[in-house]
Coordinates of C-alpha atoms and ligand atoms in Angstrom, one line a residue:
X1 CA -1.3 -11.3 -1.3
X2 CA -0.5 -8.0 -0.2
X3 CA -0.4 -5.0 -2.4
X4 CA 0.1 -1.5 -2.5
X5 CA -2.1 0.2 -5.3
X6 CA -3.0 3.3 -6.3
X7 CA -5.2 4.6 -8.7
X8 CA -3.8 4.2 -12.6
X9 CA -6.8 7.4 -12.4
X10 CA -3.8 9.7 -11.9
X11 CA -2.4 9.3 -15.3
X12 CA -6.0 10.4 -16.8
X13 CA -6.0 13.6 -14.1
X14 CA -2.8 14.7 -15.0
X15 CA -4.1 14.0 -19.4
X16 CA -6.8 16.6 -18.3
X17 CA -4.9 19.0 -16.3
X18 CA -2.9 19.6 -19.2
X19 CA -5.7 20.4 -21.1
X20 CA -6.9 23.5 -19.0
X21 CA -6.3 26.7 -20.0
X22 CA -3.3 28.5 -18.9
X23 CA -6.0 31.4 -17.2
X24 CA -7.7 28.4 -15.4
X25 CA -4.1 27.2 -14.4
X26 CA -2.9 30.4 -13.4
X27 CA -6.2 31.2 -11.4
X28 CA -5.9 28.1 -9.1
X29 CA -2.5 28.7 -8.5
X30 CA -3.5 32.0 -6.4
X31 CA -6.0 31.2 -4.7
X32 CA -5.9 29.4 -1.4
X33 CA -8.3 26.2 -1.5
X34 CA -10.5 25.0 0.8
X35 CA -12.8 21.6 0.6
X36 CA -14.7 20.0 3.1
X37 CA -16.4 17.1 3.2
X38 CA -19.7 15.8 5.3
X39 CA -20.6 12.6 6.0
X40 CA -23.7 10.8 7.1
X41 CA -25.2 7.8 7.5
X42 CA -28.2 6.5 5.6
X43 CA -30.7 4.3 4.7
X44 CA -31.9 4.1 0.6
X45 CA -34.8 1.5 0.8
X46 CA -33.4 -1.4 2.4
X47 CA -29.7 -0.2 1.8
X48 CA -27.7 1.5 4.0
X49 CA -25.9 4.4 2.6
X50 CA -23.6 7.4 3.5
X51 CA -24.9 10.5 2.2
X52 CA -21.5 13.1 1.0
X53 CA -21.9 16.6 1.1
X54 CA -18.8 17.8 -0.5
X55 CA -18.0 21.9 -0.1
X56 CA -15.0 23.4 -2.5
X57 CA -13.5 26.6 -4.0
X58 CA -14.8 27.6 -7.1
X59 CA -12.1 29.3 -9.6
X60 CA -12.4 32.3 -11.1
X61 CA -13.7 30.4 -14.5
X62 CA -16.7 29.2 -13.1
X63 CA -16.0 25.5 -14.1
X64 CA -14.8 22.6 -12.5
X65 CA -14.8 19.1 -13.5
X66 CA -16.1 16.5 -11.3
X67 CA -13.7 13.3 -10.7
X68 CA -15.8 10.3 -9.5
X69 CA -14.4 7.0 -8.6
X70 CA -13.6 4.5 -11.4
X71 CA -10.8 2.0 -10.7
X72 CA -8.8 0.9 -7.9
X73 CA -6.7 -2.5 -6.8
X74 CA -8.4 -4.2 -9.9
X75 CA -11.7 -2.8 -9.0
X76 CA -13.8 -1.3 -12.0
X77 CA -16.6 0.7 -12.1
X78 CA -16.4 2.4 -9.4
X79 CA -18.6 5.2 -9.9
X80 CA -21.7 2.4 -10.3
X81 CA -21.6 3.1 -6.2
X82 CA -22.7 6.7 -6.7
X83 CA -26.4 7.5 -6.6
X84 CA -28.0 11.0 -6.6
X85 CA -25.9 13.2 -7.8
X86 CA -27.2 16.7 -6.9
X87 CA -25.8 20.6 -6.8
X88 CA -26.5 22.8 -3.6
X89 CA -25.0 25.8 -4.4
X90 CA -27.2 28.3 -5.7
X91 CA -26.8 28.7 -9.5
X92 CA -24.8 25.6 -10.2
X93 CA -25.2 23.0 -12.3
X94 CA -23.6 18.7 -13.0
X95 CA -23.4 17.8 -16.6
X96 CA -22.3 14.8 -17.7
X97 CA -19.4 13.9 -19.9
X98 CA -18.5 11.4 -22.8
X99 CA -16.5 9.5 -19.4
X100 CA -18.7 8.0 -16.9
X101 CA -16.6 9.2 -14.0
X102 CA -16.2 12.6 -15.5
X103 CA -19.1 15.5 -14.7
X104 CA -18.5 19.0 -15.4
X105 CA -19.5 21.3 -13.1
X106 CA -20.6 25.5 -13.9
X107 CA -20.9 28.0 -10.8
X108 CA -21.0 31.6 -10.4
X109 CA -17.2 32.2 -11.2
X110 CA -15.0 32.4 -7.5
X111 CA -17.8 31.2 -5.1
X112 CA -18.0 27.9 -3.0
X113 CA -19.5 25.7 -4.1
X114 CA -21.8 22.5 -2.6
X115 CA -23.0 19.0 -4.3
X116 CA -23.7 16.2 -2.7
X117 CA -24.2 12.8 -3.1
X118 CA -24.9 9.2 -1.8
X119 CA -22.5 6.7 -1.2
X120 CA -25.2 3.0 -2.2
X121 CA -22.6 -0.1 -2.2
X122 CA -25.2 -2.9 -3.2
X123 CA -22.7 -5.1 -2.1
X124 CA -22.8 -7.9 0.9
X125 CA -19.9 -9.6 2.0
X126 CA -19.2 -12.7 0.6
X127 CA -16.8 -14.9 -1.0
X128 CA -16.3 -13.3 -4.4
X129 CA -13.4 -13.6 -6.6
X130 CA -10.8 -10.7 -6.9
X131 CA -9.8 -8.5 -3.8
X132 CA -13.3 -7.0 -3.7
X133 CA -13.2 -6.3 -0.1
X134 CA -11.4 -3.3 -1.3
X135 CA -14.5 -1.9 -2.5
X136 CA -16.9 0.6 -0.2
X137 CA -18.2 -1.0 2.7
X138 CA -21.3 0.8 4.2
X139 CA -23.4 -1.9 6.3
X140 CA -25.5 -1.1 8.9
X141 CA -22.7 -1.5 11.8
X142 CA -20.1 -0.3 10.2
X143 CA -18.1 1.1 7.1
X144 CA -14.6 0.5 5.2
X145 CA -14.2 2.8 2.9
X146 CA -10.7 3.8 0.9
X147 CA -10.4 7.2 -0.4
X148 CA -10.4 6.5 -3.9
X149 CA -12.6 4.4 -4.0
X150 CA -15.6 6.4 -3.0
X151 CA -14.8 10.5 -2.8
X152 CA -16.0 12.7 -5.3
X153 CA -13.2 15.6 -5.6
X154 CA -12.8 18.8 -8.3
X155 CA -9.9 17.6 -10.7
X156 CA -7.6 19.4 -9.0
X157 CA -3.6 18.8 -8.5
X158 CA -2.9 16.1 -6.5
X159 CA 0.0 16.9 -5.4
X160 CA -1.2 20.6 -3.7
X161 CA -1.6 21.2 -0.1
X162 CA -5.2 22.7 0.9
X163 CA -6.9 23.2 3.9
X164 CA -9.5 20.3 4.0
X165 CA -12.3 19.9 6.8
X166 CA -14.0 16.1 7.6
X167 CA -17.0 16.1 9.6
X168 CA -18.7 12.7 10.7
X169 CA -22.6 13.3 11.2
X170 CA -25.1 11.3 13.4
X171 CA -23.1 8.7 13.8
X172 CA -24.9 6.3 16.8
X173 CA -23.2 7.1 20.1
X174 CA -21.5 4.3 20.3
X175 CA -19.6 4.0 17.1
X176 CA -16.1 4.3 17.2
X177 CA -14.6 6.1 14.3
X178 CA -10.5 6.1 13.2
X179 CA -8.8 7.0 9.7
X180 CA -5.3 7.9 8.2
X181 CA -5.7 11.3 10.0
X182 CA -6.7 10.8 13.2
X183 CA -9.4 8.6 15.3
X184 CA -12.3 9.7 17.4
X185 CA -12.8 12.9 15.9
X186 CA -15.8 13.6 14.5
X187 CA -14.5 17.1 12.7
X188 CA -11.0 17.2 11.5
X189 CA -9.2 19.7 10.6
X190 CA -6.3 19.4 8.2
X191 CA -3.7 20.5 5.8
X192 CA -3.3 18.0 2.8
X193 CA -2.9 17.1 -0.9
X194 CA -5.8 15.5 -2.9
X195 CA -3.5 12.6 -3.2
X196 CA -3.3 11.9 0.4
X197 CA -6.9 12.5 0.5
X198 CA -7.8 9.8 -1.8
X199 CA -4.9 7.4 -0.6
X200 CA -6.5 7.0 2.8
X201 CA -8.4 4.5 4.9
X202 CA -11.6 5.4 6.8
X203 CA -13.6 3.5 8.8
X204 CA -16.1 3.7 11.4
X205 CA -19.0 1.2 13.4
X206 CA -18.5 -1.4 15.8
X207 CA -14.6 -1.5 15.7
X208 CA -12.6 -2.3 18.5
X209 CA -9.8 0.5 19.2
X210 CA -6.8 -0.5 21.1
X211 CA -4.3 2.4 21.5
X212 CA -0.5 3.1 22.2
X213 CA 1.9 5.4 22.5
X214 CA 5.4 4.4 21.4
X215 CA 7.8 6.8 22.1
X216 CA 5.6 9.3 22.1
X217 CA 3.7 8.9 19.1
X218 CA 0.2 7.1 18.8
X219 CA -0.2 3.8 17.0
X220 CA -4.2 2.5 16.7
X221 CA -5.1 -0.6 15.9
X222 CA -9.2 -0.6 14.8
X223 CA -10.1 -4.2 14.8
X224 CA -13.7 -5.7 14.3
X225 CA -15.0 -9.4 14.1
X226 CA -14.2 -12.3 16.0
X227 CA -11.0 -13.3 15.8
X228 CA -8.6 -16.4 16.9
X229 CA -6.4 -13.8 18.6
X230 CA -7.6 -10.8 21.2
X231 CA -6.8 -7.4 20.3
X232 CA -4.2 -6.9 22.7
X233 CA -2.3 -9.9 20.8
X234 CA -2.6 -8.2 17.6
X235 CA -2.0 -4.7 18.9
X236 CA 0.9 -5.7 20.5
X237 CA 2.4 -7.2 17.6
X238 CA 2.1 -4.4 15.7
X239 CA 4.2 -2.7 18.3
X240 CA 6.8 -4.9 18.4
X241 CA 6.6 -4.0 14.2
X242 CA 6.7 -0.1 14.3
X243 CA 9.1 -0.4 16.7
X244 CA 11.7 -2.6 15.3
X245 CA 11.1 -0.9 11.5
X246 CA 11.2 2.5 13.1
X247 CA 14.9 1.8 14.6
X248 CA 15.5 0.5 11.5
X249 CA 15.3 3.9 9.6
X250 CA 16.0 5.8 12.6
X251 CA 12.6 7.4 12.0
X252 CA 10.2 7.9 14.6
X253 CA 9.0 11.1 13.6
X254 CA 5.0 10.1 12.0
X255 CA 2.8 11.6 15.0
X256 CA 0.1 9.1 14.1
X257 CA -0.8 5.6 12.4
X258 CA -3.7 3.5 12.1
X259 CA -3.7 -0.2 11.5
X260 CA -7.3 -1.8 10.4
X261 CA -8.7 -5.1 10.1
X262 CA -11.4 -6.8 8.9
X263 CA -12.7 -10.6 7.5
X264 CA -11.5 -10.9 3.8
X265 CA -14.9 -12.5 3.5
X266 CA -12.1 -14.9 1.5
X267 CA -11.9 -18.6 1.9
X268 CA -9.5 -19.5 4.5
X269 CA -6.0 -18.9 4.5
X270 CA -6.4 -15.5 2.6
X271 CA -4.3 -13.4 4.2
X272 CA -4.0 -9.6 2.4
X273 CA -2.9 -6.1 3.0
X274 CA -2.5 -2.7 1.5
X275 CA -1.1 0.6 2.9
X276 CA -1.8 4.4 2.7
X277 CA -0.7 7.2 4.3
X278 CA 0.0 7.1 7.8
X279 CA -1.5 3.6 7.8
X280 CA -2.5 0.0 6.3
X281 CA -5.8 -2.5 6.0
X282 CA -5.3 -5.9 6.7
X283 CA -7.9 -8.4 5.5
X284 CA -7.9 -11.8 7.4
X285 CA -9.7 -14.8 7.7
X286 CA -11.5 -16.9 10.8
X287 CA -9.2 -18.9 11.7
X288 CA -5.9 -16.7 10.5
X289 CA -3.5 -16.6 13.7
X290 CA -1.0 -14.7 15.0
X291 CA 2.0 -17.3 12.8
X292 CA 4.6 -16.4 10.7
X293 CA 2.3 -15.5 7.3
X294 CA 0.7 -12.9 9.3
X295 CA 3.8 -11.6 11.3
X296 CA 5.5 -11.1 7.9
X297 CA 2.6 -9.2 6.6
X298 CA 2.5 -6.5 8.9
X299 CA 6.1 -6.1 8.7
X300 CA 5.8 -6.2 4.9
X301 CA 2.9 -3.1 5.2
X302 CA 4.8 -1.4 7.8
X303 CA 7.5 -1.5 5.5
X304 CA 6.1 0.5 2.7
X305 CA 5.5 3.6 4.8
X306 CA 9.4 3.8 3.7
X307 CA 9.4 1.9 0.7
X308 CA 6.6 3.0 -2.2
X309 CA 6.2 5.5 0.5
X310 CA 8.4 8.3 1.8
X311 CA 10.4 6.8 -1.1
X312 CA 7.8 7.6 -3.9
X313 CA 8.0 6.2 -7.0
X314 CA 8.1 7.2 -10.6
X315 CA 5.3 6.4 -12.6
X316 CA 4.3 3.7 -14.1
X317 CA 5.4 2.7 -10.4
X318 CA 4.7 -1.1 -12.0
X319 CA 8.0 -0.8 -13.4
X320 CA 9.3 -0.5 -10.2
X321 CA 7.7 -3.0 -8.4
X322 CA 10.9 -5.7 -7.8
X323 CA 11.8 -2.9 -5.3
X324 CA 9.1 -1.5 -3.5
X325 CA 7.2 -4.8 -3.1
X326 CA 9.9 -7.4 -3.7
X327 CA 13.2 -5.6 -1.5
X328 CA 10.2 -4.9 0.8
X329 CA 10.0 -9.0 1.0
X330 CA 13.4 -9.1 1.7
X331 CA 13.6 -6.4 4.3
X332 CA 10.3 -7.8 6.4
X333 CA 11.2 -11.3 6.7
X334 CA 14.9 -9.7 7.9
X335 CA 14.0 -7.4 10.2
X336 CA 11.6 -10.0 11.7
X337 CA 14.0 -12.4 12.3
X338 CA 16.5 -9.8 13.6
X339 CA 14.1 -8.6 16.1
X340 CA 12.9 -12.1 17.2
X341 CA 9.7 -11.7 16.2
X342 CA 10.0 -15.3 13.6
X343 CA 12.5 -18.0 14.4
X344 CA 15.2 -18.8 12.1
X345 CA 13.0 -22.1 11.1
X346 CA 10.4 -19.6 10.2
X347 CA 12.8 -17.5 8.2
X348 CA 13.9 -20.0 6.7
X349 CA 10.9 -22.0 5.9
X350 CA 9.1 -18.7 4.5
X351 CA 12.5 -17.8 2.4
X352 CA 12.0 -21.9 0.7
X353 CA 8.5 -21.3 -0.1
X354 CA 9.9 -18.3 -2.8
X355 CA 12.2 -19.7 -3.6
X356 CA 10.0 -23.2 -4.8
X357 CA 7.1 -21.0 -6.0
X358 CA 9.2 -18.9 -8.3
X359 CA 11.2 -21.8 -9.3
X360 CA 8.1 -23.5 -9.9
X361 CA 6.5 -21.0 -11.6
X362 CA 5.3 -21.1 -15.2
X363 CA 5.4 -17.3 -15.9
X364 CA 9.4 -16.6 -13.9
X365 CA 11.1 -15.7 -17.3
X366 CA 8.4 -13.1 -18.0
X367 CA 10.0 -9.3 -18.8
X368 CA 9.1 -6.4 -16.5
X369 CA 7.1 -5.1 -19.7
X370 CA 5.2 -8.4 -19.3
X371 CA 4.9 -8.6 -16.1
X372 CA 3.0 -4.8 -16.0
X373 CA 0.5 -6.1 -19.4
X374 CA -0.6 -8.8 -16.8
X375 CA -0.1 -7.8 -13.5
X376 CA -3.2 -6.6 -12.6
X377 CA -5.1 -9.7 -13.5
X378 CA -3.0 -12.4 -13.6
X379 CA -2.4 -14.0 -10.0
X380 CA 0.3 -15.8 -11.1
X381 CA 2.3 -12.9 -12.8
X382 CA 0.9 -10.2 -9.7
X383 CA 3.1 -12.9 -7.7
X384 CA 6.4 -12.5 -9.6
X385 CA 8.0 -8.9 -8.5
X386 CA 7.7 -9.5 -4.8
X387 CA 9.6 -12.7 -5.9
X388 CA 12.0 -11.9 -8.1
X389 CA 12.7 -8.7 -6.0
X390 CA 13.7 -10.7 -2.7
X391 CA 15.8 -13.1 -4.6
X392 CA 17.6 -10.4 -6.4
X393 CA 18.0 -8.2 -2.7
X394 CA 19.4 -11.6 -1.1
X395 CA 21.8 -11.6 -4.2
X396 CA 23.3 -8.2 -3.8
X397 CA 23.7 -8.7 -0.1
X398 CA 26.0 -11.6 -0.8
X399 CA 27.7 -9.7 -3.0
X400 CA 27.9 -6.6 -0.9
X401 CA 28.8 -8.8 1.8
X402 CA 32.1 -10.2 -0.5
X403 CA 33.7 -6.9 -1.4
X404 CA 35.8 -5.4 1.4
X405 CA 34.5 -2.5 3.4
X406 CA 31.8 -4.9 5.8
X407 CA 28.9 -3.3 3.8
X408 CA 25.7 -5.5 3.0
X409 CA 22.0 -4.3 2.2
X410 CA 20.6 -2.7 4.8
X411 CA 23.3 -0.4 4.8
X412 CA 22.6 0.7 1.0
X413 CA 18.9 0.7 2.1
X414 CA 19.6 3.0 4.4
X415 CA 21.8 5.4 2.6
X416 CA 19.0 5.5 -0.5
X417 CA 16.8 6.8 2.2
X418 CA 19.1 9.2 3.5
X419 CA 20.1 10.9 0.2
X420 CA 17.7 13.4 -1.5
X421 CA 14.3 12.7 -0.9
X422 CA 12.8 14.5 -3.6
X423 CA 14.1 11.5 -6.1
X424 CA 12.2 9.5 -7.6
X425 CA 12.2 5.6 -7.3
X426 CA 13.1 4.5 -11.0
X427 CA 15.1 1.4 -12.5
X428 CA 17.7 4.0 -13.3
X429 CA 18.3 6.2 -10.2
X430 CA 18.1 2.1 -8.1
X431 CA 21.0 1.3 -10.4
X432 CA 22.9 4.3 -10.0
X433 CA 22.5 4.1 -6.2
X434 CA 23.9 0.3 -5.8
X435 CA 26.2 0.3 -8.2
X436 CA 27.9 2.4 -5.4
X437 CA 27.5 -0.8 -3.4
X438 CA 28.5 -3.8 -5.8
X439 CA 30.8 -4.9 -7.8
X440 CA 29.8 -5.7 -11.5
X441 CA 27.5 -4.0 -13.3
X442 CA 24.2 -3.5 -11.6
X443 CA 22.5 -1.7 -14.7
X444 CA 23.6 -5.1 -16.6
X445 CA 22.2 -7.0 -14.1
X446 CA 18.9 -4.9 -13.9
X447 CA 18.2 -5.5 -17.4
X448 CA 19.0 -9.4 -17.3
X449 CA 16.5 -10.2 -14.4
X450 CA 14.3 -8.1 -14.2
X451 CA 13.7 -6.1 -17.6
X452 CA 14.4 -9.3 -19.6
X453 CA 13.2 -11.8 -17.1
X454 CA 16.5 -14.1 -17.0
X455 CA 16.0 -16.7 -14.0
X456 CA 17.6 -15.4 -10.8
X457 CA 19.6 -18.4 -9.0
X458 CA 20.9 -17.7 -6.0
X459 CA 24.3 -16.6 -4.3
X460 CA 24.9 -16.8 -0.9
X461 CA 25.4 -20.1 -0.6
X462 CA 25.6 -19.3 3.2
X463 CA 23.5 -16.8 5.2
X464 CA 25.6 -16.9 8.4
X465 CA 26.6 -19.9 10.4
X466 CA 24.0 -21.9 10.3
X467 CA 22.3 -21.9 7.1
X468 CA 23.4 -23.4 3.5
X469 CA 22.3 -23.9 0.4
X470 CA 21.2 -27.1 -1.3
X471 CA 19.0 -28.4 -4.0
X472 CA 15.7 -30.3 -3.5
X473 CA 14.6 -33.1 -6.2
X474 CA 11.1 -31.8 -7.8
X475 CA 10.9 -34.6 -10.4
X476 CA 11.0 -34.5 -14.0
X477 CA 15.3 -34.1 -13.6
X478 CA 14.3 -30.4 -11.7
X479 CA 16.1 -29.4 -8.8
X480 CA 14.9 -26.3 -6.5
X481 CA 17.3 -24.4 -4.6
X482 CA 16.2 -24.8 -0.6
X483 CA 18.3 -23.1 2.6
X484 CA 18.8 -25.8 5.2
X485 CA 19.4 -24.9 8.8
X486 CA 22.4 -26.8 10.3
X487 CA 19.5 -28.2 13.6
X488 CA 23.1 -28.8 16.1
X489 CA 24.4 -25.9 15.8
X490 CA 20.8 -23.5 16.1
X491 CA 20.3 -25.7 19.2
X492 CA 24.5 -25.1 20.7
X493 CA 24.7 -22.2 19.5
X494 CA 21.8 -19.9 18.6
X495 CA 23.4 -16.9 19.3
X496 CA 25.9 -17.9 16.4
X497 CA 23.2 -18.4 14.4
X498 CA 21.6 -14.8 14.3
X499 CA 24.4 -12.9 14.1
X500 CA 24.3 -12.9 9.9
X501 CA 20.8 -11.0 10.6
X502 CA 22.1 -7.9 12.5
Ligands
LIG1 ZN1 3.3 -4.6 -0.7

């Protein structure tokens, strides 16, 4: 699995921001924020903690409300993690609200203001069910924390640059310390939205930090545990990745990114992922090497800083999913097979396996309505966007590839990030944009297999020279469509081979 998710919180925060008056509205307009945050570590009996001291603008109303964490990448309850609760500020006071992860907060009208908190995760790592290595990490060597998962922030708009300042207290000398924003620094300085904030890794401890500068910008890789790999193996794979997705877009602008990694605490052969600004987690297990699963991971998280990324999607961005985590399929096990970095027998082999598992699949003639109800706790259905959307992408590239001009997929890909970034990602402005590309109607198409759920059989019956397209006997008078490579010619000719993939 690998997922990118953020917060359905926003949805309630926008609900409430509605609901201030237009005085409060116009107040925080005109007044240039500030909020810092300080972080310590802690011990609570025999837990370790992180005690948050969090410093803000007050408005000119004198009230705030509070926004704790509640729910994250199927995580609930959040806020349970939050313990002592306190104002600082002189004259101010917390009070709670008919939502758990909702205070309201009263201050002298247009001062800073101060609370603070402590950060008490009761949790050790084990194998539990559900990703709940997303939730905050604080051990005594280390922490792994996501930014909505444990910062307390005013409900402010998330979409409004501030000035915001991090500072990482008493930290033993020889932790190392790394987030979306920067690594090593124990105060940071920056300009930023909430949502950025909170869509964020940070972590700190015993990790390992390999750096690298790749035409001139700084890739980290902050790796802890023990590992079948070393760090330079990983780290340079990761290179290979920025590099190869970077020429893809022609975009090697991002001054800094962070990769992390840590066990799953999973049983083995859980590989996972999830991306946030300027970075992504990866979440392994023992004996996980560096094969095809997890090369096509990394290029898959890579792949979002584009897609779900600087191409943001409209909300609910579940609706959307067949593209930004399904093309995103598509474009990772592409690009690593263009680049060399998986053999065509691993393209191959890792195309078969979606192609069996979603023909196999009890839920493939869900709707996207359906699919939304259930992905969030059905693994099964969570499966069937990154599926359906790489099926339908290696559909329109045949059918790109058939209509004169010498066009195919990356090419449309590549104009969609070109044209106004501003745009949302919806159903609608996706079919507007390929229909440009494709014969047929794409809209018609659109609603068939994905909003209606209408089994997606593929086209190319080729994919270059070498491969074709056959049917494997599952039993029970089923047949699953399977790519076969043509083993003569990859070995005469492998150069012949590839040439599809450029
Ligand atoms: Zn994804």
């Amino acid at each position: 699995m690998h997922l990118v998710i953020r917060s359905r919180l926003s949805l309630i925060l926008f609900v409430f921001f509605l609901s201030m008056s237009p005085s409060a509205l116009f107040a925080s307009s005109h007044v240039e924020k500030k909020m810092s945050y300080q972080f310590e570590p802690a011990t609570n009996g025999s837990r370790q903690t992180m005690i948050v001291t969090l410093t803000f603008s007050g408005n000119a109303t004198g009230k705030d409300r509070l926004v704790l964490p509640s729910e994250w990448g199927g995580q609930q309850n959040l806020y349970e993690n939050i313990v002592n609760l306190v104002p600082v500020s002189s004259q101010t006071t917390i009070d709670e609200t008919p939502l758990p992860f909702v205070k309201q907060i009263s201050y002298p009208p247009n001062q800073e203001v101060t609370i603070r908190y402590e950060l008490a995760p009761d949790r050790i790592m084990q194998v539990l069910p559900g990703r709940s290595y997303y939730r905050p990490i604080v051990q005594p060597e280390y922490f792994h924390l996501i930014g909505d998962t444990f910062l307390i922030h005013p409900q402010w708009d998330l979409k409004t640059k501030f000035k915001a300042t991090l500072r990482w207290e008493n930290l033993p000398a020889a932790w190392s310390l790394a987030n979306s924003f920067g690594a090593n620094q124990t105060k940071q300085t920056l300009k930023l939205t909430l949502y950025e904030l909170k869509f964020a890794i940070y972590v700190g401890g015993d990790f390992r930090l390999t750096k690298k500068i790749l035409k001139g910008k700084t890739v980290y890789v902050a790796i802890r545990d023990q590992w079948a790999f070393s760090d330079a193996e990983l780290s340079d794979m990761v290179a290979g990745t920025v590099l190869a997705e970077r020429e893809f877009w022609n975009d090697h602008r991002d001054p800094y990114f962070l990769v992390t990694l840590i066990s799953s605490g999973q049983n083995e052969g859980h590989y996972a992922g999830t991306s946030f600004i300027n970075s992504f987690a990866l979440f392994l297990t023992s004996k996980s090497g560096i094969n095809a699963p997890l090369k096509h991971l990394v290029a898959h998280e890579f792949f979002h800083n584009w897609n779900g990324g600087k191409l943001v999607r409209q909300a609910p961005e579940e609706l959307v999913f067949w593209f930004s985590e399904g093309f995103t399929e598509y474009f990772a096990r592409l690009l690593n097979v263009r680049s060399g970095v998986i053999s065509l027998n691993e393209y191959v082999a890792g195309l078969n396996r979606v192609l069996y598992d979603y023909h196999t699949s009890a839920v493939k003639e869900m709707s996207n309505q359906e699919i939304m109800g259930q992905f969030w706790n059905n693994p099964s259905v969570s499966h069937l966007p990154y599926f359906k959307g790489e099926l339908l992408a290696l559909n329109w590239d045949a059918a790109i590839r058939q209509r004169p001009g010498g066009h195919n997929l990356a090419q449309a890909m590549l104009s969609l990030y070109r044209r106004d970034k501003s745009a949302l990602i919806s159903t609608q402005s996706l079919a507007n944009h390929f229909q440009k590309y494709l014969a047929g109607s794409v809209q018609d198409e659109i609603e068939r297999y994905i909003d209606e759920g209408e089994q997606i059989v593929p086209l190319a019956n080729h994919l270059g020279a070498c491969i074709t397209l056959g049917y494997h006997d599952v039993g029970k008078n089923r047949q699953i469509p399977q790519y076969e490579i043509d083993q003569t010619k990859a070995v005469q000719n492998p150069s012949a081979c590839l040439e599809y993939f450029q």
